[in-house]
């Protein structure tokens, strides 16, 4: 079997495990998102390092809720000066600052993504959110998190703080494929199931709301808006609705 085929097999196994094991927690998380939306709240996504890719994926894009806000702290995402971001995401009070600066309230909720669940900023953000009564949904690798020595001075990891934990079932070390005569595995395993899980709970949220008689705000694809003025008008109205509530819209 070629290396790329092994990678496909490993990732399909990870996603299959997520599908088979996370249904109950997906429903619990979707309920939180639905209640937040019905309360006119904002769904805040936060992730540092490569976990920010998951947050960025759901912000202002086709087929996603307009009340989703990505908290993309530049110093912690690694988009620029990437090696510095490791130190930033392991600095105390960064996560607290994110929650306080954006004035997140108990009417809102947070999806916090951290594969290891062990870096300081995501844990601090979860702790601060819980102090303020803000519901927290974690997307993390539970087995990997259990394997790691705890970094946080409070002796906790993200999974220990969140209200709902979604296990991405990523492999220990976040690596999939052994290469003959090469000392380490290659091929990351966390981003794909993280994106699956976030889209799963957002999709389930919409289904819950529609069945309860509530119409959620969801964007059309930009190309659909380009070709159909009704779609364009729909999207424009959603931007106007949330422009002064979502700082980086």
Coordinates of N, CA and C in Angstrom, one line a residue:
X1 N 0.8 -1.2 0.0 CA 0.0 0.0 0.0 C 0.9 1.3 0.0
X2 N 0.6 2.2 -0.9 CA 1.3 3.4 -0.9 C 1.1 4.3 0.3
X3 N 2.0 5.2 0.6 CA 1.9 6.0 1.8 C 0.6 6.8 1.8
X4 N 0.2 7.4 0.6 CA -1.0 8.2 0.6 C -2.2 7.4 0.8
X5 N -2.2 6.1 0.4 CA -3.3 5.2 0.6 C -3.4 4.9 2.1
X6 N -2.3 4.7 2.8 CA -2.2 4.5 4.2 C -2.8 5.7 4.9
X7 N -2.5 6.8 4.4 CA -3.0 8.1 5.1 C -4.5 8.1 5.0
X8 N -5.0 7.8 3.8 CA -6.5 7.8 3.6 C -7.2 6.8 4.5
X9 N -6.6 5.6 4.6 CA -7.1 4.6 5.5 C -7.1 5.1 7.0
X10 N -6.0 5.6 7.4 CA -6.0 6.1 8.8 C -7.0 7.2 9.1
X11 N -7.0 8.2 8.2 CA -8.0 9.3 8.4 C -9.4 8.8 8.3
X12 N -9.7 7.9 7.4 CA -11.1 7.4 7.4 C -11.4 6.6 8.6
X13 N -10.5 5.9 9.2 CA -10.7 5.2 10.5 C -11.0 6.2 11.6
X14 N -10.2 7.3 11.6 CA -10.4 8.4 12.6 C -11.8 8.9 12.5
X15 N -12.2 9.3 11.3 CA -13.5 9.9 11.1 C -14.6 8.9 11.4
X16 N -14.4 7.7 11.1 CA -15.4 6.6 11.4 C -15.6 6.5 12.9
X17 N -14.5 6.5 13.6 CA -14.6 6.4 15.1 C -15.3 7.6 15.7
X18 N -15.1 8.8 15.1 CA -15.8 10.0 15.6 C -17.3 9.8 15.3
X19 N -17.6 9.3 14.1 CA -19.0 9.1 13.8 C -19.7 8.1 14.7
X20 N -19.0 7.1 15.0 CA -19.6 6.0 15.8 C -19.6 6.3 17.3
X21 N -18.8 7.2 17.8 CA -18.7 7.5 19.3 C -19.3 8.8 19.8
X22 N -19.4 9.8 18.9 CA -19.6 11.1 19.3 C -21.1 11.6 19.1
X23 N -22.0 10.8 18.8 CA -23.3 11.2 18.5 C -24.0 11.9 19.7
X24 N -23.9 11.3 20.8 CA -24.6 11.9 22.0 C -24.0 13.3 22.3
X25 N -22.7 13.4 22.3 CA -22.1 14.7 22.6 C -22.4 15.8 21.4
X26 N -22.4 15.3 20.2 CA -22.8 16.2 19.1 C -24.2 16.8 19.4
X27 N -25.1 16.0 19.8 CA -26.5 16.4 20.1 C -26.5 17.4 21.3
X28 N -25.7 17.1 22.3 CA -25.6 18.1 23.5 C -25.0 19.4 23.0
X29 N -24.0 19.3 22.2 CA -23.4 20.6 21.8 C -24.3 21.4 20.9
X30 N -25.0 20.7 20.0 CA -25.9 21.4 19.1 C -27.1 22.0 19.9
X31 N -27.5 21.4 21.0 CA -28.5 22.0 21.8 C -28.0 23.3 22.4
X32 N -26.8 23.4 22.8 CA -26.2 24.6 23.4 C -26.2 25.7 22.3
X33 N -25.8 25.3 21.1 CA -25.7 26.3 20.0 C -27.1 26.8 19.6
X34 N -28.1 25.9 19.6 CA -29.5 26.2 19.3 C -30.0 27.2 20.3
X35 N -29.8 26.9 21.6 CA -30.3 27.8 22.7 C -29.6 29.2 22.6
X36 N -28.3 29.2 22.3 CA -27.6 30.4 22.1 C -28.2 31.3 21.0
X37 N -28.5 30.6 19.9 CA -29.0 31.3 18.7 C -30.4 31.8 19.0
X38 N -31.3 31.1 19.7 CA -32.6 31.5 20.1 C -32.6 32.7 21.0
X39 N -31.5 32.7 21.8 CA -31.3 33.8 22.8 C -30.7 35.1 22.2
X40 N -30.5 35.0 20.8 CA -29.9 36.1 20.1 C -28.4 36.3 20.4
X41 N -27.8 35.1 20.8 CA -26.4 35.1 21.2 C -25.5 34.9 20.0
X42 N -24.2 35.0 20.2 CA -23.1 34.8 19.3 C -22.4 33.5 19.6
X43 N -22.1 32.7 18.6 CA -21.3 31.5 18.8 C -19.9 31.9 18.5
X44 N -19.0 31.8 19.5 CA -17.6 32.2 19.3 C -16.7 31.0 19.2
X45 N -15.9 31.0 18.1 CA -15.0 29.9 18.0 C -13.6 30.4 18.3
X46 N -12.8 29.6 19.0 CA -11.5 30.0 19.4 C -10.5 28.9 19.3
X47 N -9.4 29.1 18.6 CA -8.4 28.1 18.6 C -7.0 28.8 18.3
X48 N -6.0 28.3 18.9 CA -4.6 28.8 18.7 C -3.8 27.9 17.8
X49 N -2.7 28.3 17.3 CA -1.9 27.5 16.4 C -2.7 27.0 15.2
X50 N -2.5 25.7 14.9 CA -3.2 25.2 13.7 C -4.7 24.9 14.0
X51 N -5.1 24.9 15.3 CA -6.5 24.8 15.6 C -7.3 26.0 15.1
X52 N -6.7 27.1 14.8 CA -7.4 28.3 14.4 C -8.0 28.0 12.9
X53 N -7.4 27.1 12.2 CA -7.9 26.7 10.9 C -9.4 26.3 11.0
X54 N -9.7 25.6 12.0 CA -11.1 25.1 12.2 C -12.0 26.2 12.4
X55 N -11.6 27.2 13.2 CA -12.4 28.4 13.5 C -12.6 29.2 12.2
X56 N -11.5 29.4 11.5 CA -11.6 30.2 10.3 C -12.5 29.6 9.3
X57 N -12.5 28.2 9.3 CA -13.3 27.5 8.3 C -14.8 27.8 8.3
X58 N -15.3 28.2 9.5 CA -16.7 28.4 9.7 C -17.2 29.8 9.7
X59 N -16.2 30.7 9.5 CA -16.6 32.2 9.7 C -16.9 32.8 8.3
X60 N -18.1 33.4 8.2 CA -18.5 34.1 7.0 C -18.2 33.3 5.7
X61 N -18.9 32.1 5.7 CA -18.7 31.3 4.5 C -20.0 30.6 4.2
X62 N -20.1 30.0 3.0 CA -21.3 29.3 2.6 C -21.7 28.3 3.5
X63 N -23.1 28.2 3.7 CA -23.7 27.1 4.4 C -23.4 27.1 5.9
X64 N -23.0 28.2 6.5 CA -22.7 28.3 7.9 C -23.5 29.4 8.5
X65 N -23.8 29.3 9.8 CA -24.6 30.3 10.5 C -23.9 31.7 10.6
X66 N -24.7 32.7 10.4 CA -24.1 34.1 10.4 C -23.8 34.6 11.8
X67 N -24.3 33.9 12.8 CA -24.0 34.3 14.2 C -22.8 33.6 14.7
X68 N -21.9 33.1 13.8 CA -20.7 32.5 14.2 C -19.6 33.5 14.1
X69 N -18.8 33.7 15.1 CA -17.7 34.6 15.1 C -16.4 33.9 15.4
X70 N -15.4 34.1 14.5 CA -14.1 33.5 14.7 C -13.2 34.5 15.5
X71 N -12.7 34.0 16.6 CA -11.7 34.8 17.4 C -10.3 34.5 17.0
X72 N -9.8 35.3 16.0 CA -8.6 35.0 15.4 C -7.5 36.0 15.9
X73 N -7.0 35.7 17.1 CA -5.9 36.5 17.7 C -4.6 36.3 16.9
X74 N -4.2 37.4 16.2 CA -3.1 37.2 15.2 C -1.8 36.7 15.8
X75 N -1.5 37.1 17.1 CA -0.2 36.6 17.7 C -0.3 35.1 18.1
X76 N -1.5 34.5 18.1 CA -1.6 33.1 18.5 C -2.0 32.2 17.4
X77 N -2.3 32.7 16.2 CA -2.7 31.8 15.1 C -1.6 31.2 14.4
X78 N -0.4 31.9 14.3 CA 0.7 31.4 13.6 C 0.7 31.8 12.1
X79 N -0.3 32.6 11.7 CA -0.3 33.1 10.3 C 0.9 33.9 10.0
X80 N 1.4 34.6 11.0 CA 2.7 35.4 10.9 C 3.6 35.0 12.0
X81 N 4.9 35.0 11.8 CA 5.8 34.7 12.8 C 5.4 33.5 13.6
X82 N 5.3 32.4 12.9 CA 4.6 31.2 13.4 C 5.3 30.6 14.7
X83 N 6.6 30.6 14.7 CA 7.3 30.0 15.9 C 7.0 30.8 17.2
X84 N 6.7 32.1 17.0 CA 6.4 32.9 18.2 C 5.0 32.5 18.7
X85 N 4.1 32.1 17.9 CA 2.8 31.8 18.3 C 2.8 30.7 19.4
X86 N 3.8 29.7 19.3 CA 3.8 28.7 20.3 C 3.9 29.3 21.7
X87 N 4.8 30.3 21.9 CA 5.0 30.9 23.2 C 3.8 31.7 23.6
X88 N 3.1 32.4 22.6 CA 1.9 33.1 22.9 C 0.8 32.3 23.4
X89 N 0.6 31.1 22.7 CA -0.5 30.2 23.1 C -0.2 29.5 24.4
X90 N 1.0 29.7 24.9 CA 1.3 29.1 26.3 C 1.6 30.2 27.3
X91 N 1.1 31.4 27.1 CA 1.2 32.5 28.0 C -0.1 32.6 28.8
X92 N 0.0 32.7 30.1 CA -1.1 32.9 30.9 C -1.8 34.2 30.7
X93 N -3.1 34.2 30.8 CA -4.0 35.4 30.7 C -4.4 35.8 29.3
X94 N -3.7 35.2 28.3 CA -4.1 35.5 26.9 C -5.6 35.0 26.7
X95 N -5.9 33.8 27.1 CA -7.2 33.3 26.9 C -8.2 34.1 27.7
X96 N -7.9 34.5 28.9 CA -8.8 35.3 29.7 C -9.1 36.7 29.0
X97 N -8.0 37.2 28.4 CA -8.1 38.5 27.7 C -9.0 38.4 26.5
X98 N -8.9 37.3 25.8 CA -9.8 37.1 24.6 C -11.3 37.1 25.0
X99 N -11.6 36.4 26.1 CA -13.0 36.3 26.5 C -13.5 37.7 27.0
X100 N -12.7 38.4 27.8 CA -13.1 39.7 28.3 C -13.1 40.8 27.2
X101 N -12.1 40.8 26.4 CA -12.0 41.9 25.4 C -13.2 41.8 24.4
X102 N -13.6 40.6 24.0 CA -14.8 40.5 23.1 C -16.1 40.6 23.9
X103 N -16.1 40.8 25.2 CA -17.3 41.0 26.0 C -18.3 39.8 25.8
X104 N -17.8 38.6 25.8 CA -18.6 37.5 25.6 C -19.5 37.3 26.9
X105 N -20.8 37.0 26.7 CA -21.7 36.9 27.8 C -22.3 35.6 27.9
X106 N -23.1 35.3 29.0 CA -23.7 34.0 29.2 C -24.8 33.7 28.1
X107 N -25.3 34.7 27.4 CA -26.2 34.5 26.3 C -25.5 33.9 25.1
X108 N -24.1 34.0 25.0 CA -23.3 33.5 24.0 C -22.8 32.1 24.4
X109 N -22.0 31.5 23.5 CA -21.3 30.3 23.9 C -20.0 30.3 23.1
X110 N -19.1 29.4 23.5 CA -17.8 29.2 22.9 C -17.5 27.8 22.5
X111 N -17.0 27.7 21.3 CA -16.4 26.4 20.8 C -14.9 26.6 20.8
X112 N -14.2 25.9 21.7 CA -12.8 26.0 21.8 C -12.1 24.8 21.3
X113 N -11.2 25.0 20.3 CA -10.6 23.8 19.7 C -9.1 23.8 20.1
X114 N -8.7 22.6 20.6 CA -7.3 22.4 20.9 C -7.1 20.9 20.8
X115 N -6.3 20.4 19.9 CA -6.1 19.0 19.7 C -5.5 18.4 21.0
X116 N -4.5 18.9 21.6 CA -3.9 18.4 22.8 C -4.7 18.8 24.0
X117 N -5.5 19.9 23.9 CA -6.2 20.4 25.1 C -5.3 20.8 26.2
X118 N -4.0 21.1 25.9 CA -3.0 21.2 26.9 C -2.3 22.5 26.9
X119 N -2.5 23.3 25.9 CA -1.9 24.7 25.8 C -2.6 25.6 26.7
X120 N -1.9 26.6 27.2 CA -2.4 27.5 28.3 C -3.6 28.4 27.8
X121 N -3.4 29.0 26.6 CA -4.5 30.0 26.2 C -5.8 29.4 26.1
X122 N -6.0 28.2 25.3 CA -7.3 27.7 25.2 C -7.9 27.2 26.6
X123 N -7.1 26.7 27.5 CA -7.5 26.3 28.8 C -8.0 27.5 29.6
X124 N -7.1 28.6 29.6 CA -7.5 29.8 30.3 C -8.8 30.4 29.7
X125 N -9.0 30.4 28.4 CA -10.2 30.9 27.8 C -11.4 30.1 28.4
X126 N -11.3 28.8 28.4 CA -12.4 27.9 28.9 C -12.7 28.2 30.4
X127 N -11.6 28.4 31.2 CA -11.8 28.7 32.6 C -12.5 30.0 32.8
X128 N -12.0 31.0 32.0 CA -12.7 32.4 32.2 C -14.1 32.3 31.7
X129 N -14.4 31.6 30.6 CA -15.8 31.5 30.2 C -16.7 30.8 31.2
X130 N -16.2 29.8 31.9 CA -17.0 29.1 32.9 C -17.2 30.0 34.1
X131 N -16.2 30.9 34.5 CA -16.3 31.8 35.5 C -17.5 32.8 35.2
X132 N -17.6 33.1 34.0 CA -18.7 34.1 33.6 C -20.0 33.5 33.2
X133 N -20.1 32.1 33.3 CA -21.3 31.4 33.0 C -21.6 31.2 31.5
X134 N -20.5 31.3 30.7 CA -20.6 31.1 29.3 C -20.4 29.6 29.0
X135 N -21.4 29.0 28.3 CA -21.2 27.5 27.9 C -20.0 27.3 27.0
X136 N -19.3 26.2 27.3 CA -18.1 25.9 26.6 C -18.2 24.5 25.9
X137 N -18.0 24.5 24.6 CA -17.9 23.2 23.9 C -16.4 23.0 23.5
X138 N -15.8 21.9 23.9 CA -14.4 21.6 23.5 C -14.4 20.6 22.4
X139 N -13.5 20.9 21.4 CA -13.1 19.9 20.4 C -11.7 19.5 20.7
X140 N -11.4 18.3 21.0 CA -10.0 17.9 21.4 C -9.8 16.4 21.2
X141 N -8.6 16.0 21.4 CA -8.3 14.6 21.3 C -8.1 14.0 22.7
X142 N -9.1 13.3 23.2 CA -9.2 12.9 24.6 C -8.0 11.9 24.9
X143 N -7.8 10.9 24.1 CA -6.7 9.9 24.4 C -5.4 10.6 24.4
X144 N -5.1 11.5 23.4 CA -3.9 12.2 23.4 C -3.7 13.1 24.6
X145 N -4.8 13.8 24.9 CA -4.8 14.7 26.1 C -4.4 14.0 27.3
X146 N -5.1 12.8 27.5 CA -4.8 12.0 28.7 C -3.3 11.5 28.7
X147 N -2.7 11.3 27.6 CA -1.4 10.8 27.5 C -0.3 11.9 27.9
X148 N -0.7 13.2 27.7 CA 0.2 14.2 27.9 C 0.3 14.7 29.4
X149 N 1.5 15.2 29.8 CA 1.7 15.8 31.1 C 1.0 17.2 31.1
X150 N 0.3 17.5 32.1 CA -0.5 18.7 32.2 C 0.5 19.9 32.2
X151 N 0.2 20.9 31.4 CA 1.0 22.2 31.4 C 0.4 23.2 32.4
X152 N -0.9 23.3 32.5 CA -1.5 24.4 33.2 C -1.3 24.3 34.7
X153 N -1.0 25.4 35.3 CA -0.7 25.4 36.8 C -1.9 25.0 37.6
X154 N -3.1 25.0 37.1 CA -4.3 24.5 37.8 C -4.4 23.0 37.7
X155 N -3.6 22.4 36.9 CA -3.6 20.9 36.8 C -4.8 20.4 35.9
X156 N -5.3 21.3 35.0 CA -6.4 20.9 34.2 C -6.1 21.0 32.7
X157 N -6.8 20.3 31.9 CA -6.8 20.4 30.5 C -8.1 20.9 29.9
X158 N -8.2 21.2 28.7 CA -9.5 21.7 28.1 C -10.6 20.8 28.4
X159 N -10.4 19.5 28.3 CA -11.5 18.5 28.5 C -12.0 18.5 29.9
X160 N -11.2 19.0 30.8 CA -11.7 19.0 32.2 C -12.5 20.2 32.6
X161 N -12.6 21.2 31.7 CA -13.2 22.5 32.0 C -14.5 22.6 31.2
X162 N -14.6 22.0 30.0 CA -15.7 22.3 29.1 C -17.0 21.6 29.6
X163 N -18.1 22.2 29.1 CA -19.4 21.6 29.4 C -19.7 20.4 28.6
X164 N -19.3 20.4 27.3 CA -19.4 19.3 26.4 C -18.1 19.1 25.7
X165 N -17.6 17.8 25.7 CA -16.3 17.5 25.1 C -16.6 16.7 23.8
X166 N -16.2 17.1 22.7 CA -16.2 16.4 21.4 C -14.8 15.8 21.2
X167 N -14.7 14.5 21.2 CA -13.5 13.8 21.0 C -13.2 13.6 19.5
X168 N -12.1 14.3 19.0 CA -11.8 14.1 17.5 C -11.1 12.8 17.2
X169 N -10.8 12.0 18.2 CA -10.3 10.7 18.1 C -8.9 10.7 17.3
X170 N -8.3 11.8 17.3 CA -7.0 11.9 16.6 C -6.0 11.1 17.3
X171 N -5.0 10.6 16.5 CA -4.0 9.7 17.0 C -2.9 10.4 17.9
X172 N -2.4 9.7 18.9 CA -1.3 10.3 19.7 C -0.2 10.8 18.9
X173 N 0.3 12.0 19.1 CA 1.3 12.6 18.3 C 0.8 13.3 17.1
X174 N -0.5 13.2 16.8 CA -1.2 13.9 15.7 C -0.4 13.5 14.4
X175 N -0.2 12.2 14.2 CA 0.5 11.7 13.0 C 0.0 10.3 12.7
X176 N 0.0 10.0 11.4 CA -0.8 8.9 10.9 C 0.1 7.7 10.3
X177 N 1.1 8.0 9.6 CA 1.7 7.0 8.7 C 3.2 6.8 9.0
X178 N 3.5 5.5 9.2 CA 4.9 5.1 9.3 C 5.5 5.0 8.0
X179 N 6.7 5.5 7.8 CA 7.5 5.4 6.5 C 8.7 4.6 6.8
X180 N 8.9 3.6 6.0 CA 10.0 2.7 6.2 C 11.3 3.5 6.1
X181 N 12.2 3.2 7.1 CA 13.5 3.9 7.2 C 13.4 5.4 7.5
X182 N 12.3 5.8 8.1 CA 12.2 7.2 8.5 C 11.7 7.1 10.0
X183 N 12.3 8.0 10.8 CA 12.2 7.8 12.3 C 10.9 8.3 12.9
X184 N 10.0 8.9 12.1 CA 8.8 9.4 12.7 C 7.6 9.2 11.7
X185 N 6.4 9.2 12.3 CA 5.2 9.2 11.5 C 5.0 10.5 10.8
X186 N 4.2 10.5 9.7 CA 3.9 11.8 9.0 C 2.4 11.8 8.6
X187 N 1.9 13.0 8.4 CA 0.4 13.1 8.0 C -0.4 13.4 9.2
X188 N -0.8 14.6 9.4 CA -1.5 15.0 10.6 C -2.9 14.4 10.6
X189 N -3.5 14.3 11.8 CA -4.8 13.6 12.0 C -5.9 14.4 12.6
X190 N -5.6 15.6 13.0 CA -6.6 16.3 13.8 C -7.5 17.3 13.1
X191 N -6.9 18.0 12.1 CA -7.7 19.1 11.5 C -9.0 18.6 10.8
X192 N -8.9 17.4 10.1 CA -10.0 16.9 9.4 C -11.2 16.5 10.3
X193 N -10.9 15.7 11.3 CA -12.0 15.4 12.2 C -12.5 16.6 13.0
X194 N -11.6 17.6 13.3 CA -12.1 18.8 14.0 C -13.1 19.6 13.1
X195 N -12.8 19.7 11.8 CA -13.7 20.4 10.9 C -15.0 19.6 10.8
X196 N -14.9 18.3 10.7 CA -16.1 17.4 10.6 C -17.0 17.7 11.9
X197 N -16.4 17.7 13.0 CA -17.2 17.9 14.3 C -17.8 19.2 14.3
X198 N -17.1 20.3 14.0 CA -17.7 21.6 14.1 C -18.8 21.7 13.1
X199 N -18.6 21.3 11.8 CA -19.7 21.4 10.9 C -20.9 20.5 11.3
X200 N -20.6 19.4 12.0 CA -21.7 18.5 12.4 C -22.6 19.2 13.4
X201 N -22.0 19.9 14.4 CA -22.8 20.5 15.4 C -23.5 21.8 14.9
X202 N -22.9 22.5 13.9 CA -23.6 23.6 13.3 C -24.8 23.2 12.5
X203 N -24.6 22.1 11.7 CA -25.7 21.5 10.9 C -26.8 21.0 11.8
X204 N -26.5 20.3 12.9 CA -27.5 19.8 13.8 C -28.2 20.9 14.4
X205 N -27.5 22.0 14.8 CA -28.1 23.2 15.4 C -29.2 23.7 14.4
X206 N -28.9 23.8 13.2 CA -29.9 24.4 12.2 C -31.1 23.4 12.2
X207 N -30.9 22.1 12.2 CA -32.0 21.2 12.1 C -32.9 21.3 13.4
X208 N -32.3 21.5 14.5 CA -33.0 21.6 15.8 C -33.9 22.9 15.7
X209 N -33.3 24.0 15.3 CA -34.0 25.3 15.3 C -35.2 25.2 14.3
X210 N -35.0 24.7 13.1 CA -36.0 24.6 12.1 C -37.2 23.8 12.7
X211 N -36.9 22.7 13.3 CA -37.9 21.8 13.8 C -38.7 22.5 15.0
X212 N -38.1 23.5 15.6 CA -38.7 24.2 16.7 C -39.3 25.5 16.2
X213 N -39.4 25.7 14.9 CA -40.1 26.8 14.4 C -39.3 28.1 14.3
X214 N -38.0 28.0 14.5 CA -37.1 29.1 14.4 C -36.3 29.1 13.2
X215 N -36.2 30.2 12.5 CA -35.4 30.3 11.2 C -34.0 30.9 11.5
X216 N -32.9 30.1 11.5 CA -31.6 30.5 11.7 C -31.0 31.3 10.6
X217 N -30.1 32.1 10.8 CA -29.4 32.9 9.8 C -28.2 32.1 9.2
X218 N -28.3 31.8 7.9 CA -27.3 31.0 7.3 C -26.9 31.7 6.0
X219 N -25.6 31.7 5.7 CA -25.2 32.4 4.4 C -25.3 31.5 3.2
X220 N -25.7 32.1 2.1 CA -25.5 31.4 0.8 C -24.1 31.5 0.3
X221 N -23.7 30.6 -0.5 CA -22.4 30.7 -1.2 C -22.2 32.0 -2.0
X222 N -21.0 32.5 -2.0 CA -20.8 33.8 -2.6 C -21.1 33.7 -4.1
X223 N -20.8 32.6 -4.8 CA -21.0 32.5 -6.2 C -22.5 32.4 -6.5
X224 N -23.3 31.8 -5.5 CA -24.7 31.8 -5.7 C -25.3 33.3 -5.6
X225 N -24.7 34.0 -4.7 CA -25.1 35.4 -4.5 C -24.7 36.2 -5.8
X226 N -23.6 35.9 -6.4 CA -23.2 36.6 -7.6 C -24.2 36.3 -8.7
X227 N -24.8 35.1 -8.8 CA -25.7 34.8 -9.9 C -27.2 35.0 -9.6
X228 N -27.5 35.2 -8.3 CA -28.9 35.4 -7.9 C -29.0 36.6 -6.9
X229 N -29.7 37.6 -7.4 CA -29.8 38.8 -6.5 C -30.5 38.6 -5.2
X230 N -31.4 37.6 -5.2 CA -32.1 37.3 -3.9 C -31.1 36.7 -2.9
X231 N -30.2 35.9 -3.4 CA -29.2 35.3 -2.5 C -28.2 36.4 -2.0
X232 N -27.9 37.3 -2.9 CA -27.0 38.4 -2.6 C -27.7 39.3 -1.5
X233 N -29.0 39.6 -1.7 CA -29.7 40.5 -0.8 C -29.8 39.8 0.6
X234 N -30.0 38.5 0.6 CA -30.0 37.7 1.8 C -28.7 37.8 2.6
X235 N -27.6 37.6 1.9 CA -26.3 37.7 2.5 C -26.0 39.1 3.0
X236 N -26.3 40.1 2.2 CA -26.1 41.5 2.6 C -26.9 41.9 3.9
X237 N -28.1 41.4 4.0 CA -28.9 41.7 5.2 C -28.3 41.0 6.4
X238 N -27.7 39.8 6.2 CA -27.1 39.2 7.4 C -25.8 39.9 7.8
X239 N -25.1 40.4 6.9 CA -23.9 41.2 7.2 C -24.3 42.4 8.0
X240 N -25.3 43.1 7.5 CA -25.8 44.3 8.2 C -26.3 44.0 9.6
X241 N -26.9 42.9 9.7 CA -27.5 42.5 11.0 C -26.4 42.3 12.1
X242 N -25.3 41.7 11.6 CA -24.2 41.3 12.6 C -23.0 42.2 12.6
X243 N -23.0 43.2 11.7 CA -21.8 43.9 11.5 C -21.2 44.6 12.7
X244 N -22.2 45.1 13.5 CA -21.7 45.9 14.8 C -21.7 44.9 16.0
X245 N -22.0 43.7 15.8 CA -21.9 42.7 16.9 C -20.7 41.8 16.8
X246 N -20.2 41.6 15.6 CA -19.0 40.8 15.4 C -17.9 41.7 14.9
X247 N -16.9 41.8 15.7 CA -15.8 42.8 15.5 C -15.1 42.7 14.2
X248 N -14.8 41.4 13.8 CA -14.0 41.3 12.6 C -14.8 40.9 11.4
X249 N -16.1 41.2 11.4 CA -16.9 40.9 10.2 C -16.7 42.0 9.1

